[in-house]
PDB file of C-alpha atoms in Angstrom:
ATOM      1  CA  UNK Z 111      62.267  99.771 115.768  1.00 51.00           C
ATOM      2  CA  UNK Z 112      59.471 100.395 118.175  1.00 55.00           C
ATOM      3  CA  UNK Z 113      58.258  96.842 117.532  1.00 58.00           C
ATOM      4  CA  UNK Z 114      61.723  95.539 118.366  1.00 57.00           C
ATOM      5  CA  UNK Z 115      61.773  97.443 121.700  1.00 58.00           C
ATOM      6  CA  UNK Z 116      58.290  96.155 122.735  1.00 63.00           C
ATOM      7  CA  UNK Z 117      59.419  92.613 121.821  1.00 61.00           C
ATOM      8  CA  UNK Z 118      62.531  93.205 124.263  1.00 62.00           C
ATOM      9  CA  UNK Z 119      60.371  94.507 126.868  1.00 61.00           C
ATOM     10  CA  UNK Z 120      57.964  91.629 126.720  1.00 65.00           C
ATOM     11  CA  UNK Z 121      60.765  89.010 126.717  1.00 63.00           C
ATOM     12  CA  UNK Z 122      62.454  90.711 129.803  1.00 64.00           C
ATOM     13  CA  UNK Z 123      59.132  90.587 131.703  1.00 61.00           C
ATOM     14  CA  UNK Z 124      58.631  86.963 130.697  1.00 60.00           C
ATOM     15  CA  UNK Z 125      62.103  86.299 131.964  1.00 59.00           C
ATOM     16  CA  UNK Z 126      61.546  87.979 135.335  1.00 58.00           C
ATOM     17  CA  UNK Z 127      58.116  86.216 135.742  1.00 57.00           C
ATOM     18  CA  UNK Z 128      59.778  82.699 134.754  1.00 54.00           C
ATOM     19  CA  UNK Z 129      63.061  82.979 136.432  1.00 53.00           C
ATOM     20  CA  UNK Z 130      63.591  85.696 138.875  1.00 56.00           C
ATOM     21  CA  UNK Z 131      60.594  85.667 140.966  1.00 50.00           C
ATOM     22  CA  UNK Z 132      60.868  81.765 141.774  1.00 54.00           C
ATOM     23  CA  UNK Z 133      64.624  82.247 142.466  1.00 52.00           C
ATOM     24  CA  UNK Z 134      63.857  85.068 144.981  1.00 52.00           C
ATOM     25  CA  UNK Z 135      61.981  82.689 147.025  1.00 53.00           C
ATOM     26  CA  UNK Z 136      64.430  80.145 147.179  1.00 53.00           C
ATOM     27  CA  UNK Z 137      67.394  79.787 149.540  1.00 54.00           C
ATOM     28  CA  UNK Z 138      70.571  77.581 149.585  1.00 54.00           C
ATOM     29  CA  UNK Z 139      68.538  74.978 151.333  1.00 57.00           C
ATOM     30  CA  UNK Z 140      66.019  74.447 148.481  1.00 58.00           C
ATOM     31  CA  UNK Z 141      66.391  71.170 146.852  1.00 61.00           C
ATOM     32  CA  UNK Z 142      68.149  71.400 143.526  1.00 65.00           C
ATOM     33  CA  UNK Z 143      68.914  75.155 144.246  1.00 62.00           C
ATOM     34  CA  UNK Z 144      72.376  75.036 142.357  1.00 65.00           C
ATOM     35  CA  UNK Z 145      70.913  73.197 139.203  1.00 72.00           C
ATOM     36  CA  UNK Z 146      67.884  75.935 139.212  1.00 67.00           C
ATOM     37  CA  UNK Z 147      70.469  78.670 139.477  1.00 65.00           C
ATOM     38  CA  UNK Z 148      72.564  77.547 136.571  1.00 71.00           C
ATOM     39  CA  UNK Z 149      69.455  76.909 134.545  1.00 73.00           C
ATOM     40  CA  UNK Z 150      68.257  80.516 135.322  1.00 68.00           C
ATOM     41  CA  UNK Z 151      71.856  81.936 134.338  1.00 66.00           C
ATOM     42  CA  UNK Z 152      71.830  79.963 131.065  1.00 71.00           C
ATOM     43  CA  UNK Z 153      68.252  80.931 130.027  1.00 72.00           C
ATOM     44  CA  UNK Z 154      69.040  84.665 130.629  1.00 67.00           C
ATOM     45  CA  UNK Z 155      72.327  84.290 128.672  1.00 66.00           C
ATOM     46  CA  UNK Z 156      70.721  82.575 125.742  1.00 75.00           C
ATOM     47  CA  UNK Z 157      67.722  84.923 125.657  1.00 68.00           C
ATOM     48  CA  UNK Z 158      69.990  88.174 125.379  1.00 64.00           C
ATOM     49  CA  UNK Z 159      72.863  86.672 123.592  1.00 65.00           C
ATOM     50  CA  UNK Z 160      71.211  84.369 121.066  1.00 69.00           C
ATOM     51  CA  UNK Z 161      67.512  84.734 120.663  1.00 69.00           C
ATOM     52  CA  UNK Z 162      67.131  88.607 120.669  1.00 64.00           C
ATOM     53  CA  UNK Z 163      70.038  89.189 118.369  1.00 64.00           C
ATOM     54  CA  UNK Z 164      68.740  86.470 115.944  1.00 68.00           C
ATOM     55  CA  UNK Z 165      65.275  87.973 116.005  1.00 63.00           C
ATOM     56  CA  UNK Z 166      66.615  91.375 115.372  1.00 57.00           C
ATOM     57  CA  UNK Z 167      68.782  90.083 112.613  1.00 59.00           C
ATOM     58  CA  UNK Z 168      65.821  88.422 110.849  1.00 56.00           C
ATOM     59  CA  UNK Z 169      63.416  91.205 111.333  1.00 55.00           C
ATOM     60  CA  UNK Z 170      65.495  94.377 110.982  1.00 47.00           C
ATOM     61  CA  UNK Z 171      64.610  95.182 107.600  1.00 44.00           C
ATOM     62  CA  UNK Z 172      60.925  95.355 108.324  1.00 45.00           C
ATOM     63  CA  UNK Z 173      61.744  97.867 110.957  1.00 44.00           C
ATOM     64  CA  UNK Z 174      62.970 100.211 108.334  1.00 40.00           C
ATOM     65  CA  UNK Z 175      60.402 102.113 106.180  1.00 46.00           C
ATOM     66  CA  UNK Z 176      60.755 101.325 102.404  1.00 48.00           C
ATOM     67  CA  UNK Z 177      62.490 104.223 100.624  1.00 49.00           C
ATOM     68  CA  UNK Z 178      60.167 106.011  98.170  1.00 51.00           C
ATOM     69  CA  UNK Z 179      60.658 104.603  94.455  1.00 48.00           C
ATOM     70  CA  UNK Z 180      62.072 108.002  93.312  1.00 48.00           C
ATOM     71  CA  UNK Z 181      64.444 108.203  96.237  1.00 50.00           C
ATOM     72  CA  UNK Z 182      65.671 104.691  95.482  1.00 48.00           C
ATOM     73  CA  UNK Z 183      66.150 105.427  91.913  1.00 50.00           C
ATOM     74  CA  UNK Z 184      68.082 108.569  92.844  1.00 52.00           C
ATOM     75  CA  UNK Z 185      70.467 106.545  95.199  1.00 50.00           C
ATOM     76  CA  UNK Z 186      70.951 103.995  92.290  1.00 52.00           C
ATOM     77  CA  UNK Z 187      71.650 107.001  89.863  1.00 52.00           C
ATOM     78  CA  UNK Z 188      74.109 108.528  92.106  1.00 56.00           C
ATOM     79  CA  UNK Z 189      76.275 105.348  91.785  1.00 59.00           C
ATOM     80  CA  UNK Z 190      77.015 106.495  88.286  1.00 74.00           C
ATOM     81  CA  UNK Z 191      79.086 109.647  88.810  1.00 82.00           C
ATOM     82  CA  UNK Z 192      79.436 110.357  84.967  1.00 85.00           C
ATOM     83  CA  UNK Z 193      75.668 110.339  84.636  1.00 87.00           C
ATOM     84  CA  UNK Z 194      75.430 112.807  87.663  1.00 90.00           C
ATOM     85  CA  UNK Z 195      78.149 115.055  86.298  1.00 91.00           C
ATOM     86  CA  UNK Z 196      76.194 115.066  83.086  1.00 92.00           C
ATOM     87  CA  UNK Z 197      72.916 116.056  84.783  1.00 93.00           C
ATOM     88  CA  UNK Z 198      74.626 118.843  86.813  1.00 94.00           C
ATOM     89  CA  UNK Z 199      76.132 120.294  83.707  1.00 95.00           C
ATOM     90  CA  UNK Z 200      72.666 120.562  82.352  1.00 96.00           C
ATOM     91  CA  UNK Z 201      71.242 121.971  85.469  1.00 95.00           C
ATOM     92  CA  UNK Z 202      73.937 124.646  85.472  1.00 96.00           C
ATOM     93  CA  UNK Z 203      73.379 125.619  82.010  1.00 96.00           C
ATOM     94  CA  UNK Z 204      69.652 125.853  82.414  1.00 96.00           C
ATOM     95  CA  UNK Z 205      70.030 128.075  85.416  1.00 96.00           C
ATOM     96  CA  UNK Z 206      71.691 130.721  83.139  1.00 95.00           C
ATOM     97  CA  UNK Z 207      69.611 129.831  79.923  1.00 95.00           C
ATOM     98  CA  UNK Z 208      66.283 128.792  81.056  1.00 95.00           C
ATOM     99  CA  UNK Z 209      64.554 129.592  77.724  1.00 96.00           C
ATOM    100  CA  UNK Z 210      66.506 126.885  75.872  1.00 96.00           C
ATOM    101  CA  UNK Z 211      63.735 124.535  74.724  1.00 96.00           C
ATOM    102  CA  UNK Z 212      66.221 122.021  72.991  1.00 96.00           C
ATOM    103  CA  UNK Z 213      68.232 121.686  76.134  1.00 96.00           C
ATOM    104  CA  UNK Z 214      65.140 121.203  78.404  1.00 97.00           C
ATOM    105  CA  UNK Z 215      64.114 118.439  76.093  1.00 96.00           C
ATOM    106  CA  UNK Z 216      67.411 116.775  76.177  1.00 96.00           C
ATOM    107  CA  UNK Z 217      67.482 117.212  79.990  1.00 97.00           C
ATOM    108  CA  UNK Z 218      64.041 115.745  80.323  1.00 97.00           C
ATOM    109  CA  UNK Z 219      65.009 112.791  78.295  1.00 96.00           C
ATOM    110  CA  UNK Z 220      67.998 111.966  80.626  1.00 95.00           C
ATOM    111  CA  UNK Z 221      65.917 112.360  83.680  1.00 96.00           C
ATOM    112  CA  UNK Z 222      63.161 110.064  82.564  1.00 95.00           C
ATOM    113  CA  UNK Z 223      65.717 107.511  81.578  1.00 93.00           C
ATOM    114  CA  UNK Z 224      67.174 107.761  85.001  1.00 91.00           C
ATOM    115  CA  UNK Z 225      63.492 107.247  86.346  1.00 92.00           C
ATOM    116  CA  UNK Z 226      63.565 110.758  88.086  1.00 94.00           C
ATOM    117  CA  UNK Z 227      60.124 111.200  86.869  1.00 95.00           C
ATOM    118  CA  UNK Z 228      58.914 114.180  88.925  1.00 94.00           C
ATOM    119  CA  UNK Z 229      62.060 116.308  87.552  1.00 95.00           C
ATOM    120  CA  UNK Z 230      61.480 114.889  84.272  1.00 97.00           C
ATOM    121  CA  UNK Z 231      57.879 116.122  84.162  1.00 97.00           C
ATOM    122  CA  UNK Z 232      58.906 119.604  85.161  1.00 97.00           C
ATOM    123  CA  UNK Z 233      61.678 119.561  82.396  1.00 97.00           C
ATOM    124  CA  UNK Z 234      59.255 118.687  79.789  1.00 97.00           C
ATOM    125  CA  UNK Z 235      56.825 121.410  80.980  1.00 97.00           C
ATOM    126  CA  UNK Z 236      59.722 123.950  80.358  1.00 97.00           C
ATOM    127  CA  UNK Z 237      60.521 122.274  77.065  1.00 97.00           C
ATOM    128  CA  UNK Z 238      56.888 123.020  75.860  1.00 97.00           C
ATOM    129  CA  UNK Z 239      56.788 126.267  77.464  1.00 95.00           C
ATOM    130  CA  UNK Z 240      60.022 127.637  75.537  1.00 96.00           C
ATOM    131  CA  UNK Z 241      59.514 125.390  72.313  1.00 94.00           C
ATOM    132  CA  UNK Z 242      57.028 125.021  69.571  1.00 91.00           C
ATOM    133  CA  UNK Z 243      53.711 124.636  71.286  1.00 89.00           C
ATOM    134  CA  UNK Z 244      52.383 122.609  68.173  1.00 90.00           C
ATOM    135  CA  UNK Z 245      55.216 119.977  68.474  1.00 90.00           C
ATOM    136  CA  UNK Z 246      53.402 116.882  69.808  1.00 95.00           C
ATOM    137  CA  UNK Z 247      56.640 115.169  70.583  1.00 96.00           C
ATOM    138  CA  UNK Z 248      56.928 116.946  73.918  1.00 96.00           C
ATOM    139  CA  UNK Z 249      53.255 116.607  74.728  1.00 97.00           C
ATOM    140  CA  UNK Z 250      53.572 112.841  74.238  1.00 97.00           C
ATOM    141  CA  UNK Z 251      56.546 112.621  76.364  1.00 97.00           C
ATOM    142  CA  UNK Z 252      54.936 114.706  79.019  1.00 97.00           C
ATOM    143  CA  UNK Z 253      51.882 112.565  79.063  1.00 98.00           C
ATOM    144  CA  UNK Z 254      53.933 109.300  79.253  1.00 97.00           C
ATOM    145  CA  UNK Z 255      56.265 110.674  82.012  1.00 97.00           C
ATOM    146  CA  UNK Z 256      53.342 111.779  83.993  1.00 97.00           C
ATOM    147  CA  UNK Z 257      51.735 108.168  83.675  1.00 97.00           C
ATOM    148  CA  UNK Z 258      54.922 106.557  84.597  1.00 96.00           C
ATOM    149  CA  UNK Z 259      55.349 108.745  87.657  1.00 95.00           C
ATOM    150  CA  UNK Z 260      51.989 107.742  88.682  1.00 96.00           C
ATOM    151  CA  UNK Z 261      52.400 104.032  88.357  1.00 94.00           C
ATOM    152  CA  UNK Z 262      50.328 103.738  85.252  1.00 95.00           C
ATOM    153  CA  UNK Z 263      47.446 105.991  86.388  1.00 96.00           C
ATOM    154  CA  UNK Z 264      46.391 108.507  83.711  1.00 97.00           C
ATOM    155  CA  UNK Z 265      45.948 111.746  85.860  1.00 97.00           C
ATOM    156  CA  UNK Z 266      44.104 114.916  84.658  1.00 96.00           C
ATOM    157  CA  UNK Z 267      47.358 116.545  83.680  1.00 97.00           C
ATOM    158  CA  UNK Z 268      48.210 113.656  81.681  1.00 97.00           C
ATOM    159  CA  UNK Z 269      44.784 113.688  79.754  1.00 96.00           C
ATOM    160  CA  UNK Z 270      45.264 117.307  79.034  1.00 96.00           C
ATOM    161  CA  UNK Z 271      48.656 116.664  77.446  1.00 97.00           C
ATOM    162  CA  UNK Z 272      46.874 113.911  75.360  1.00 97.00           C
ATOM    163  CA  UNK Z 273      44.243 116.340  74.452  1.00 96.00           C
ATOM    164  CA  UNK Z 274      46.796 118.847  73.381  1.00 96.00           C
ATOM    165  CA  UNK Z 275      48.290 116.004  71.176  1.00 97.00           C
ATOM    166  CA  UNK Z 276      44.954 115.707  69.311  1.00 96.00           C
ATOM    167  CA  UNK Z 277      44.583 119.448  69.076  1.00 95.00           C
ATOM    168  CA  UNK Z 278      47.467 119.570  66.783  1.00 94.00           C
ATOM    169  CA  UNK Z 279      47.202 116.032  65.387  1.00 95.00           C
ATOM    170  CA  UNK Z 280      43.537 114.927  65.307  1.00 92.00           C
ATOM    171  CA  UNK Z 281      43.062 110.991  65.562  1.00 93.00           C
ATOM    172  CA  UNK Z 282      46.630 110.285  66.915  1.00 96.00           C
ATOM    173  CA  UNK Z 283      46.323 106.772  67.710  1.00 96.00           C
ATOM    174  CA  UNK Z 284      48.631 106.696  70.831  1.00 96.00           C
ATOM    175  CA  UNK Z 285      46.564 109.595  72.455  1.00 97.00           C
ATOM    176  CA  UNK Z 286      43.158 108.249  71.655  1.00 97.00           C
ATOM    177  CA  UNK Z 287      44.262 104.887  73.168  1.00 97.00           C
ATOM    178  CA  UNK Z 288      45.509 106.491  76.317  1.00 97.00           C
ATOM    179  CA  UNK Z 289      42.465 108.423  76.658  1.00 97.00           C
ATOM    180  CA  UNK Z 290      40.439 105.408  76.263  1.00 96.00           C
ATOM    181  CA  UNK Z 291      42.483 103.741  78.922  1.00 97.00           C
ATOM    182  CA  UNK Z 292      41.894 106.767  81.068  1.00 97.00           C
ATOM    183  CA  UNK Z 293      38.110 106.296  80.857  1.00 96.00           C
ATOM    184  CA  UNK Z 294      38.508 102.618  81.821  1.00 96.00           C
ATOM    185  CA  UNK Z 295      40.506 103.525  84.738  1.00 96.00           C
ATOM    186  CA  UNK Z 296      37.640 106.093  85.826  1.00 95.00           C
ATOM    187  CA  UNK Z 297      35.185 103.000  85.505  1.00 95.00           C
ATOM    188  CA  UNK Z 298      33.557 104.089  82.207  1.00 96.00           C
ATOM    189  CA  UNK Z 299      34.257 100.930  80.055  1.00 96.00           C
ATOM    190  CA  UNK Z 300      31.622 102.116  77.471  1.00 96.00           C
ATOM    191  CA  UNK Z 301      33.327 105.110  76.700  1.00 96.00           C
ATOM    192  CA  UNK Z 302      36.600 103.369  76.539  1.00 97.00           C
ATOM    193  CA  UNK Z 303      35.129 101.068  73.941  1.00 97.00           C
ATOM    194  CA  UNK Z 304      33.710 103.806  72.038  1.00 97.00           C
ATOM    195  CA  UNK Z 305      37.135 105.491  71.633  1.00 97.00           C
ATOM    196  CA  UNK Z 306      38.886 102.391  70.633  1.00 97.00           C
ATOM    197  CA  UNK Z 307      36.052 101.514  68.350  1.00 97.00           C
ATOM    198  CA  UNK Z 308      36.863 104.682  66.616  1.00 97.00           C
ATOM    199  CA  UNK Z 309      40.356 103.893  66.396  1.00 96.00           C
ATOM    200  CA  UNK Z 310      39.447 100.487  64.892  1.00 95.00           C
ATOM    201  CA  UNK Z 311      37.451 102.321  62.197  1.00 95.00           C
ATOM    202  CA  UNK Z 312      39.938 104.965  61.152  1.00 95.00           C
ATOM    203  CA  UNK Z 313      43.324 102.996  61.216  1.00 95.00           C
ATOM    204  CA  UNK Z 314      44.734 101.275  58.187  1.00 94.00           C
ATOM    205  CA  UNK Z 315      45.209  97.369  58.149  1.00 91.00           C
ATOM    206  CA  UNK Z 316      49.010  98.131  58.076  1.00 93.00           C
ATOM    207  CA  UNK Z 317      48.928 100.218  61.266  1.00 94.00           C
ATOM    208  CA  UNK Z 318      50.468  98.355  64.158  1.00 94.00           C
ATOM    209  CA  UNK Z 319      48.264 100.232  66.415  1.00 95.00           C
ATOM    210  CA  UNK Z 320      45.347  98.183  64.996  1.00 95.00           C
ATOM    211  CA  UNK Z 321      46.751  94.923  66.589  1.00 95.00           C
ATOM    212  CA  UNK Z 322      46.790  96.511  69.993  1.00 95.00           C
ATOM    213  CA  UNK Z 323      43.363  98.047  69.705  1.00 96.00           C
ATOM    214  CA  UNK Z 324      41.961  94.739  68.685  1.00 96.00           C
ATOM    215  CA  UNK Z 325      43.523  92.959  71.512  1.00 96.00           C
ATOM    216  CA  UNK Z 326      42.059  95.748  73.972  1.00 96.00           C
ATOM    217  CA  UNK Z 327      38.644  95.568  72.596  1.00 96.00           C
ATOM    218  CA  UNK Z 328      38.621  91.752  72.931  1.00 96.00           C
ATOM    219  CA  UNK Z 329      40.004  92.069  76.620  1.00 96.00           C
ATOM    220  CA  UNK Z 330      37.315  94.676  77.404  1.00 96.00           C
ATOM    221  CA  UNK Z 331      34.577  92.718  75.658  1.00 96.00           C
ATOM    222  CA  UNK Z 332      35.539  89.469  77.758  1.00 96.00           C
ATOM    223  CA  UNK Z 333      35.731  91.403  81.059  1.00 94.00           C
ATOM    224  CA  UNK Z 334      32.610  93.566  80.866  1.00 94.00           C
ATOM    225  CA  UNK Z 335      30.526  91.355  78.267  1.00 94.00           C
ATOM    226  CA  UNK Z 336      29.969  94.468  76.268  1.00 95.00           C
ATOM    227  CA  UNK Z 337      29.350  93.611  72.645  1.00 96.00           C
ATOM    228  CA  UNK Z 338      31.640  95.904  70.665  1.00 95.00           C
ATOM    229  CA  UNK Z 339      28.912  95.897  67.819  1.00 94.00           C
ATOM    230  CA  UNK Z 340      26.400  97.674  70.034  1.00 95.00           C
ATOM    231  CA  UNK Z 341      28.879 100.594  70.683  1.00 96.00           C
ATOM    232  CA  UNK Z 342      29.084 103.455  68.370  1.00 96.00           C
ATOM    233  CA  UNK Z 343      32.576 104.795  67.651  1.00 95.00           C
ATOM    234  CA  UNK Z 344      33.278 107.954  69.228  1.00 94.00           C
ATOM    235  CA  UNK Z 345      35.775 110.567  68.063  1.00 92.00           C
ATOM    236  CA  UNK Z 346      37.174 112.640  70.855  1.00 91.00           C
ATOM    237  CA  UNK Z 347      36.328 116.270  70.850  1.00 80.00           C
ATOM    238  CA  UNK Z 348      38.835 118.777  71.778  1.00 76.00           C
ATOM    239  CA  UNK Z 349      37.366 122.231  72.926  1.00 67.00           C
ATOM    240  CA  UNK Z 350      39.715 125.064  71.889  1.00 62.00           C
TER     241      UNK Z 350
END
């Protein structure tokens, strides 16, 4: 909006300098006075009745700041009253029964599917808090939801959740894959390669994760020129 107002101000100044000042110096005896006066009136009319509205119509969306992703998702979700009513029912229930881990998990899944990632993360935390700590399902879900909330960035909390997956299921391929990706995001391709080489060594030939790991190792080799054969496999160590 500020840009729009500045443009109006500039155009007004230009109009004054181009038309009003010369006209003020004229008298009716000035040659072509009538034509100049008509041209002046039409120029002002076109400027404020056509050019400025057209400019505003073309540019108005750029004056409005983009709504945050979570806010846009919320707006979209609120178009579905049935879904909103379901979420409200979960919230009312959990206000009265905050220690129901199963319902927290169900609530978290709905929120994640609705792309309300921040609220889903908190719901998964509660599902873990009130549920079975050794159940890796919610640790996985927590990590993946945090990653989605951060546009693919594997944060410290997501890494901690993945560590907890490995605490209860050592050599979980999904957890190790994402931990390798986290090392890559932290500009440590050597460590990422070592973790993925470990997976390459322990996975069976029928495991679908093996295809993904082979692809990632090949991509990393092409990008960094690191020879996988020179990298020793590294098994992640979780300190209790």
